[in-house]
Amino acid sequence: MAGRQTSEESKKLGLKIKSILKSKGISQEQAALTLGLSAQAVFNNYINGRSEIPISVLVGLINHFDISPLDLFDLGSQTNAAFMKMSPEAQLNLLRQFFVKDVTKE
């Protein structure tokens, strides 16, 4: 998956985030406040696939709520093993590939 998130990818990622937060007992309102989002509605749009989720929000979720990037993305078992051996910077660079705007398609 390269370029922008599609609507389906955003929905799938949003469902994973919703599930993870619920399992940790974190409300959408708590997550939005912790991430510094202006309104819960903004966060709600992200996790319901109505808006693309910025990498800054994903990094915030990972950092503030102890979420593994592997919980958010299905990278495949071989990639998961290699991912775990990468430095945090290399992991972030790999994840950025999921969210970099593909300017060649505009």
PDB file of N, CA and C in Angstrom, residues 25-103:
ATOM      1  N   GLY A  25      -9.454   0.432  27.597  1.00  0.00           N
ATOM      2  CA  GLY A  25     -10.329   1.247  28.437  1.00  0.00           C
ATOM      3  C   GLY A  25     -10.190   2.743  28.207  1.00  0.00           C
ATOM      4  N   ILE A  26      -9.817   3.122  26.995  1.00  0.00           N
ATOM      5  CA  ILE A  26      -9.604   4.529  26.651  1.00  0.00           C
ATOM      6  C   ILE A  26     -10.753   4.988  25.748  1.00  0.00           C
ATOM      7  N   SER A  27     -11.415   6.057  26.154  1.00  0.00           N
ATOM      8  CA  SER A  27     -12.522   6.576  25.347  1.00  0.00           C
ATOM      9  C   SER A  27     -11.975   7.401  24.183  1.00  0.00           C
ATOM     10  N   GLN A  28     -12.832   7.599  23.179  1.00  0.00           N
ATOM     11  CA  GLN A  28     -12.450   8.449  22.050  1.00  0.00           C
ATOM     12  C   GLN A  28     -12.170   9.869  22.536  1.00  0.00           C
ATOM     13  N   GLU A  29     -12.959  10.322  23.498  1.00  0.00           N
ATOM     14  CA  GLU A  29     -12.765  11.669  24.044  1.00  0.00           C
ATOM     15  C   GLU A  29     -11.404  11.789  24.716  1.00  0.00           C
ATOM     16  N   GLN A  30     -11.037  10.781  25.526  1.00  0.00           N
ATOM     17  CA  GLN A  30      -9.721  10.783  26.184  1.00  0.00           C
ATOM     18  C   GLN A  30      -8.607  10.797  25.147  1.00  0.00           C
ATOM     19  N   ALA A  31      -8.747   9.966  24.115  1.00  0.00           N
ATOM     20  CA  ALA A  31      -7.719   9.889  23.072  1.00  0.00           C
ATOM     21  C   ALA A  31      -7.580  11.230  22.366  1.00  0.00           C
ATOM     22  N   ALA A  32      -8.706  11.843  22.005  1.00  0.00           N
ATOM     23  CA  ALA A  32      -8.680  13.133  21.304  1.00  0.00           C
ATOM     24  C   ALA A  32      -7.987  14.195  22.168  1.00  0.00           C
ATOM     25  N   LEU A  33      -8.336  14.248  23.445  1.00  0.00           N
ATOM     26  CA  LEU A  33      -7.722  15.239  24.342  1.00  0.00           C
ATOM     27  C   LEU A  33      -6.223  15.003  24.487  1.00  0.00           C
ATOM     28  N   THR A  34      -5.841  13.759  24.685  1.00  0.00           N
ATOM     29  CA  THR A  34      -4.429  13.418  24.849  1.00  0.00           C
ATOM     30  C   THR A  34      -3.626  13.770  23.604  1.00  0.00           C
ATOM     31  N   LEU A  35      -4.234  13.574  22.435  1.00  0.00           N
ATOM     32  CA  LEU A  35      -3.547  13.844  21.169  1.00  0.00           C
ATOM     33  C   LEU A  35      -3.586  15.319  20.789  1.00  0.00           C
ATOM     34  N   GLY A  36      -4.285  16.120  21.585  1.00  0.00           N
ATOM     35  CA  GLY A  36      -4.333  17.549  21.318  1.00  0.00           C
ATOM     36  C   GLY A  36      -5.236  17.933  20.153  1.00  0.00           C
ATOM     37  N   LEU A  37      -6.203  17.066  19.850  1.00  0.00           N
ATOM     38  CA  LEU A  37      -7.132  17.374  18.768  1.00  0.00           C
ATOM     39  C   LEU A  37      -8.187  18.338  19.283  1.00  0.00           C
ATOM     40  N   SER A  38      -8.627  19.231  18.430  1.00  0.00           N
ATOM     41  CA  SER A  38      -9.533  20.297  18.845  1.00  0.00           C
ATOM     42  C   SER A  38     -10.909  19.787  19.256  1.00  0.00           C
ATOM     43  N   ALA A  39     -11.290  18.645  18.755  1.00  0.00           N
ATOM     44  CA  ALA A  39     -12.619  18.122  19.079  1.00  0.00           C
ATOM     45  C   ALA A  39     -12.626  16.613  18.926  1.00  0.00           C
ATOM     46  N   GLN A  40     -13.477  15.973  19.703  1.00  0.00           N
ATOM     47  CA  GLN A  40     -13.635  14.530  19.577  1.00  0.00           C
ATOM     48  C   GLN A  40     -14.151  14.192  18.181  1.00  0.00           C
ATOM     49  N   ALA A  41     -14.921  15.106  17.580  1.00  0.00           N
ATOM     50  CA  ALA A  41     -15.478  14.857  16.246  1.00  0.00           C
ATOM     51  C   ALA A  41     -14.372  14.636  15.216  1.00  0.00           C
ATOM     52  N   VAL A  42     -13.262  15.356  15.363  1.00  0.00           N
ATOM     53  CA  VAL A  42     -12.132  15.184  14.441  1.00  0.00           C
ATOM     54  C   VAL A  42     -11.603  13.761  14.558  1.00  0.00           C
ATOM     55  N   PHE A  43     -11.361  13.328  15.784  1.00  0.00           N
ATOM     56  CA  PHE A  43     -10.866  11.976  16.022  1.00  0.00           C
ATOM     57  C   PHE A  43     -11.871  10.943  15.528  1.00  0.00           C
ATOM     58  N   ASN A  44     -13.139  11.203  15.780  1.00  0.00           N
ATOM     59  CA  ASN A  44     -14.205  10.313  15.336  1.00  0.00           C
ATOM     60  C   ASN A  44     -14.177  10.163  13.814  1.00  0.00           C
ATOM     61  N   ASN A  45     -13.937  11.231  13.086  1.00  0.00           N
ATOM     62  CA  ASN A  45     -13.833  11.157  11.631  1.00  0.00           C
ATOM     63  C   ASN A  45     -12.665  10.270  11.208  1.00  0.00           C
ATOM     64  N   TYR A  46     -11.558  10.346  11.937  1.00  0.00           N
ATOM     65  CA  TYR A  46     -10.406   9.503  11.626  1.00  0.00           C
ATOM     66  C   TYR A  46     -10.740   8.029  11.825  1.00  0.00           C
ATOM     67  N   ILE A  47     -11.289   7.700  12.989  1.00  0.00           N
ATOM     68  CA  ILE A  47     -11.467   6.277  13.280  1.00  0.00           C
ATOM     69  C   ILE A  47     -12.681   5.674  12.582  1.00  0.00           C
ATOM     70  N   ASN A  48     -13.516   6.499  11.991  1.00  0.00           N
ATOM     71  CA  ASN A  48     -14.642   5.975  11.215  1.00  0.00           C
ATOM     72  C   ASN A  48     -14.386   6.038   9.715  1.00  0.00           C
ATOM     73  N   GLY A  49     -13.144   6.363   9.323  1.00  0.00           N
ATOM     74  CA  GLY A  49     -12.765   6.325   7.924  1.00  0.00           C
ATOM     75  C   GLY A  49     -13.297   7.475   7.081  1.00  0.00           C
ATOM     76  N   ARG A  50     -13.789   8.530   7.721  1.00  0.00           N
ATOM     77  CA  ARG A  50     -14.301   9.675   6.953  1.00  0.00           C
ATOM     78  C   ARG A  50     -13.189  10.648   6.572  1.00  0.00           C
ATOM     79  N   SER A  51     -12.070  10.576   7.274  1.00  0.00           N
ATOM     80  CA  SER A  51     -10.903  11.416   6.989  1.00  0.00           C
ATOM     81  C   SER A  51      -9.658  10.558   7.088  1.00  0.00           C
ATOM     82  N   GLU A  52      -8.658  10.880   6.275  1.00  0.00           N
ATOM     83  CA  GLU A  52      -7.390  10.168   6.377  1.00  0.00           C
ATOM     84  C   GLU A  52      -6.761  10.455   7.733  1.00  0.00           C
ATOM     85  N   ILE A  53      -6.131   9.458   8.294  1.00  0.00           N
ATOM     86  CA  ILE A  53      -5.498   9.604   9.599  1.00  0.00           C
ATOM     87  C   ILE A  53      -4.067  10.103   9.380  1.00  0.00           C
ATOM     88  N   PRO A  54      -3.756  11.295   9.881  1.00  0.00           N
ATOM     89  CA  PRO A  54      -2.390  11.810   9.723  1.00  0.00           C
ATOM     90  C   PRO A  54      -1.384  10.961  10.492  1.00  0.00           C
ATOM     91  N   ILE A  55      -0.173  10.906   9.979  1.00  0.00           N
ATOM     92  CA  ILE A  55       0.874  10.138  10.644  1.00  0.00           C
ATOM     93  C   ILE A  55       1.102  10.671  12.055  1.00  0.00           C
ATOM     94  N   SER A  56       0.929  11.970  12.256  1.00  0.00           N
ATOM     95  CA  SER A  56       1.132  12.540  13.593  1.00  0.00           C
ATOM     96  C   SER A  56       0.147  11.950  14.608  1.00  0.00           C
ATOM     97  N   VAL A  57      -1.074  11.660  14.173  1.00  0.00           N
ATOM     98  CA  VAL A  57      -2.064  11.049  15.061  1.00  0.00           C
ATOM     99  C   VAL A  57      -1.656   9.607  15.372  1.00  0.00           C
ATOM    100  N   LEU A  58      -1.195   8.885  14.367  1.00  0.00           N
ATOM    101  CA  LEU A  58      -0.751   7.507  14.598  1.00  0.00           C
ATOM    102  C   LEU A  58       0.448   7.458  15.537  1.00  0.00           C
ATOM    103  N   VAL A  59       1.395   8.352  15.323  1.00  0.00           N
ATOM    104  CA  VAL A  59       2.569   8.405  16.203  1.00  0.00           C
ATOM    105  C   VAL A  59       2.129   8.744  17.621  1.00  0.00           C
ATOM    106  N   GLY A  60       1.184   9.663  17.755  1.00  0.00           N
ATOM    107  CA  GLY A  60       0.656  10.012  19.071  1.00  0.00           C
ATOM    108  C   GLY A  60       0.001   8.825  19.758  1.00  0.00           C
ATOM    109  N   LEU A  61      -0.795   8.080  19.004  1.00  0.00           N
ATOM    110  CA  LEU A  61      -1.434   6.883  19.560  1.00  0.00           C
ATOM    111  C   LEU A  61      -0.390   5.873  20.028  1.00  0.00           C
ATOM    112  N   ILE A  62       0.614   5.662  19.210  1.00  0.00           N
ATOM    113  CA  ILE A  62       1.671   4.699  19.526  1.00  0.00           C
ATOM    114  C   ILE A  62       2.427   5.142  20.775  1.00  0.00           C
ATOM    115  N   ASN A  63       2.773   6.425  20.838  1.00  0.00           N
ATOM    116  CA  ASN A  63       3.573   6.932  21.955  1.00  0.00           C
ATOM    117  C   ASN A  63       2.787   7.072  23.251  1.00  0.00           C
ATOM    118  N   HIS A  64       1.578   7.601  23.191  1.00  0.00           N
ATOM    119  CA  HIS A  64       0.821   7.900  24.411  1.00  0.00           C
ATOM    120  C   HIS A  64       0.080   6.697  24.985  1.00  0.00           C
ATOM    121  N   PHE A  65      -0.273   5.752  24.148  1.00  0.00           N
ATOM    122  CA  PHE A  65      -1.121   4.657  24.610  1.00  0.00           C
ATOM    123  C   PHE A  65      -0.464   3.293  24.506  1.00  0.00           C
ATOM    124  N   ASP A  66       0.857   3.282  24.325  1.00  0.00           N
ATOM    125  CA  ASP A  66       1.615   2.033  24.300  1.00  0.00           C
ATOM    126  C   ASP A  66       1.016   1.032  23.306  1.00  0.00           C
ATOM    127  N   ILE A  67       0.850   1.508  22.085  1.00  0.00           N
ATOM    128  CA  ILE A  67       0.323   0.675  21.003  1.00  0.00           C
ATOM    129  C   ILE A  67       1.469   0.332  20.065  1.00  0.00           C
ATOM    130  N   SER A  68       1.575  -0.906  19.692  1.00  0.00           N
ATOM    131  CA  SER A  68       2.597  -1.326  18.741  1.00  0.00           C
ATOM    132  C   SER A  68       2.129  -1.001  17.321  1.00  0.00           C
ATOM    133  N   PRO A  69       3.023  -0.484  16.497  1.00  0.00           N
ATOM    134  CA  PRO A  69       2.656  -0.271  15.093  1.00  0.00           C
ATOM    135  C   PRO A  69       2.171  -1.558  14.421  1.00  0.00           C
ATOM    136  N   LEU A  70       2.681  -2.684  14.901  1.00  0.00           N
ATOM    137  CA  LEU A  70       2.268  -3.962  14.323  1.00  0.00           C
ATOM    138  C   LEU A  70       0.807  -4.265  14.621  1.00  0.00           C
ATOM    139  N   ASP A  71       0.270  -3.657  15.686  1.00  0.00           N
ATOM    140  CA  ASP A  71      -1.146  -3.826  15.989  1.00  0.00           C
ATOM    141  C   ASP A  71      -2.015  -3.045  15.015  1.00  0.00           C
ATOM    142  N   LEU A  72      -1.452  -2.006  14.428  1.00  0.00           N
ATOM    143  CA  LEU A  72      -2.219  -1.141  13.529  1.00  0.00           C
ATOM    144  C   LEU A  72      -2.183  -1.600  12.073  1.00  0.00           C
ATOM    145  N   PHE A  73      -1.088  -2.213  11.673  1.00  0.00           N
ATOM    146  CA  PHE A  73      -0.899  -2.553  10.264  1.00  0.00           C
ATOM    147  C   PHE A  73      -0.637  -4.035  10.087  1.00  0.00           C
ATOM    148  N   ASP A  74      -1.205  -4.608   9.064  1.00  0.00           N
ATOM    149  CA  ASP A  74      -0.925  -5.988   8.695  1.00  0.00           C
ATOM    150  C   ASP A  74       0.185  -5.955   7.663  1.00  0.00           C
ATOM    151  N   LEU A  75       1.413  -6.070   8.136  1.00  0.00           N
ATOM    152  CA  LEU A  75       2.562  -5.983   7.242  1.00  0.00           C
ATOM    153  C   LEU A  75       2.987  -7.349   6.709  1.00  0.00           C
ATOM    154  N   GLY A  76       2.387  -8.405   7.199  1.00  0.00           N
ATOM    155  CA  GLY A  76       2.791  -9.759   6.812  1.00  0.00           C
ATOM    156  C   GLY A  76       3.819 -10.287   7.790  1.00  0.00           C
ATOM    157  N   SER A  77       3.835 -11.583   8.003  1.00  0.00           N
ATOM    158  CA  SER A  77       4.675 -12.161   9.055  1.00  0.00           C
ATOM    159  C   SER A  77       6.167 -11.919   8.837  1.00  0.00           C
ATOM    160  N   GLN A  78       6.653 -12.007   7.591  1.00  0.00           N
ATOM    161  CA  GLN A  78       8.075 -11.769   7.357  1.00  0.00           C
ATOM    162  C   GLN A  78       8.433 -10.316   7.625  1.00  0.00           C
ATOM    163  N   THR A  79       7.580  -9.403   7.188  1.00  0.00           N
ATOM    164  CA  THR A  79       7.840  -7.987   7.429  1.00  0.00           C
ATOM    165  C   THR A  79       7.746  -7.687   8.910  1.00  0.00           C
ATOM    166  N   ASN A  80       6.799  -8.303   9.615  1.00  0.00           N
ATOM    167  CA  ASN A  80       6.671  -8.080  11.051  1.00  0.00           C
ATOM    168  C   ASN A  80       7.961  -8.450  11.777  1.00  0.00           C
ATOM    169  N   ALA A  81       8.550  -9.584  11.437  1.00  0.00           N
ATOM    170  CA  ALA A  81       9.788 -10.024  12.081  1.00  0.00           C
ATOM    171  C   ALA A  81      10.912  -9.031  11.791  1.00  0.00           C
ATOM    172  N   ALA A  82      11.024  -8.599  10.554  1.00  0.00           N
ATOM    173  CA  ALA A  82      12.060  -7.631  10.184  1.00  0.00           C
ATOM    174  C   ALA A  82      11.787  -6.283  10.846  1.00  0.00           C
ATOM    175  N   PHE A  83      10.526  -5.908  10.921  1.00  0.00           N
ATOM    176  CA  PHE A  83      10.122  -4.635  11.523  1.00  0.00           C
ATOM    177  C   PHE A  83      10.573  -4.553  12.973  1.00  0.00           C
ATOM    178  N   MET A  84      10.430  -5.649  13.703  1.00  0.00           N
ATOM    179  CA  MET A  84      10.775  -5.668  15.125  1.00  0.00           C
ATOM    180  C   MET A  84      12.276  -5.468  15.345  1.00  0.00           C
ATOM    181  N   LYS A  85      13.079  -5.772  14.343  1.00  0.00           N
ATOM    182  CA  LYS A  85      14.533  -5.612  14.462  1.00  0.00           C
ATOM    183  C   LYS A  85      14.991  -4.206  14.093  1.00  0.00           C
ATOM    184  N   MET A  86      14.095  -3.396  13.516  1.00  0.00           N
ATOM    185  CA  MET A  86      14.445  -2.048  13.065  1.00  0.00           C
ATOM    186  C   MET A  86      14.502  -1.074  14.240  1.00  0.00           C
ATOM    187  N   SER A  87      15.261  -0.017  14.032  1.00  0.00           N
ATOM    188  CA  SER A  87      15.273   1.068  15.016  1.00  0.00           C
ATOM    189  C   SER A  87      13.920   1.781  14.962  1.00  0.00           C
ATOM    190  N   PRO A  88      13.547   2.501  16.018  1.00  0.00           N
ATOM    191  CA  PRO A  88      12.285   3.247  15.980  1.00  0.00           C
ATOM    192  C   PRO A  88      12.210   4.215  14.797  1.00  0.00           C
ATOM    193  N   GLU A  89      13.327   4.834  14.446  1.00  0.00           N
ATOM    194  CA  GLU A  89      13.345   5.761  13.317  1.00  0.00           C
ATOM    195  C   GLU A  89      13.063   5.034  12.006  1.00  0.00           C
ATOM    196  N   ALA A  90      13.661   3.871  11.841  1.00  0.00           N
ATOM    197  CA  ALA A  90      13.434   3.088  10.626  1.00  0.00           C
ATOM    198  C   ALA A  90      11.988   2.593  10.567  1.00  0.00           C
ATOM    199  N   GLN A  91      11.439   2.212  11.732  1.00  0.00           N
ATOM    200  CA  GLN A  91      10.034   1.798  11.776  1.00  0.00           C
ATOM    201  C   GLN A  91       9.130   2.935  11.340  1.00  0.00           C
ATOM    202  N   LEU A  92       9.391   4.131  11.857  1.00  0.00           N
ATOM    203  CA  LEU A  92       8.575   5.285  11.503  1.00  0.00           C
ATOM    204  C   LEU A  92       8.688   5.596  10.010  1.00  0.00           C
ATOM    205  N   ASN A  93       9.890   5.504   9.467  1.00  0.00           N
ATOM    206  CA  ASN A  93      10.062   5.751   8.032  1.00  0.00           C
ATOM    207  C   ASN A  93       9.282   4.747   7.200  1.00  0.00           C
ATOM    208  N   LEU A  94       9.260   3.493   7.626  1.00  0.00           N
ATOM    209  CA  LEU A  94       8.481   2.483   6.915  1.00  0.00           C
ATOM    210  C   LEU A  94       6.994   2.812   6.982  1.00  0.00           C
ATOM    211  N   LEU A  95       6.526   3.178   8.161  1.00  0.00           N
ATOM    212  CA  LEU A  95       5.111   3.513   8.319  1.00  0.00           C
ATOM    213  C   LEU A  95       4.724   4.750   7.529  1.00  0.00           C
ATOM    214  N   ARG A  96       5.644   5.682   7.388  1.00  0.00           N
ATOM    215  CA  ARG A  96       5.349   6.888   6.605  1.00  0.00           C
ATOM    216  C   ARG A  96       4.983   6.544   5.169  1.00  0.00           C
ATOM    217  N   GLN A  97       5.503   5.451   4.653  1.00  0.00           N
ATOM    218  CA  GLN A  97       5.188   5.040   3.290  1.00  0.00           C
ATOM    219  C   GLN A  97       3.695   4.797   3.111  1.00  0.00           C
ATOM    220  N   PHE A  98       2.997   4.480   4.203  1.00  0.00           N
ATOM    221  CA  PHE A  98       1.568   4.248   4.150  1.00  0.00           C
ATOM    222  C   PHE A  98       0.789   5.559   4.016  1.00  0.00           C
ATOM    223  N   PHE A  99       1.454   6.677   4.353  1.00  0.00           N
ATOM    224  CA  PHE A  99       0.723   7.926   4.470  1.00  0.00           C
ATOM    225  C   PHE A  99       1.288   9.071   3.651  1.00  0.00           C
ATOM    226  N   VAL A 100       2.314   8.823   2.875  1.00  0.00           N
ATOM    227  CA  VAL A 100       2.892   9.880   2.060  1.00  0.00           C
ATOM    228  C   VAL A 100       1.997  10.111   0.854  1.00  0.00           C
ATOM    229  N   LYS A 101       1.670  11.350   0.648  1.00  0.00           N
ATOM    230  CA  LYS A 101       0.833  11.729  -0.484  1.00  0.00           C
ATOM    231  C   LYS A 101       1.572  11.443  -1.775  1.00  0.00           C
ATOM    232  N   ASP A 102       0.924  10.744  -2.687  1.00  0.00           N
ATOM    233  CA  ASP A 102       1.524  10.418  -3.970  1.00  0.00           C
ATOM    234  C   ASP A 102       1.189  11.548  -4.937  1.00  0.00           C
ATOM    235  N   VAL A 103       2.128  12.495  -5.077  1.00  0.00           N
ATOM    236  CA  VAL A 103       1.872  13.672  -5.899  1.00  0.00           C
ATOM    237  C   VAL A 103       1.869  13.353  -7.393  1.00  0.00           C
TER     238      VAL A 103
END
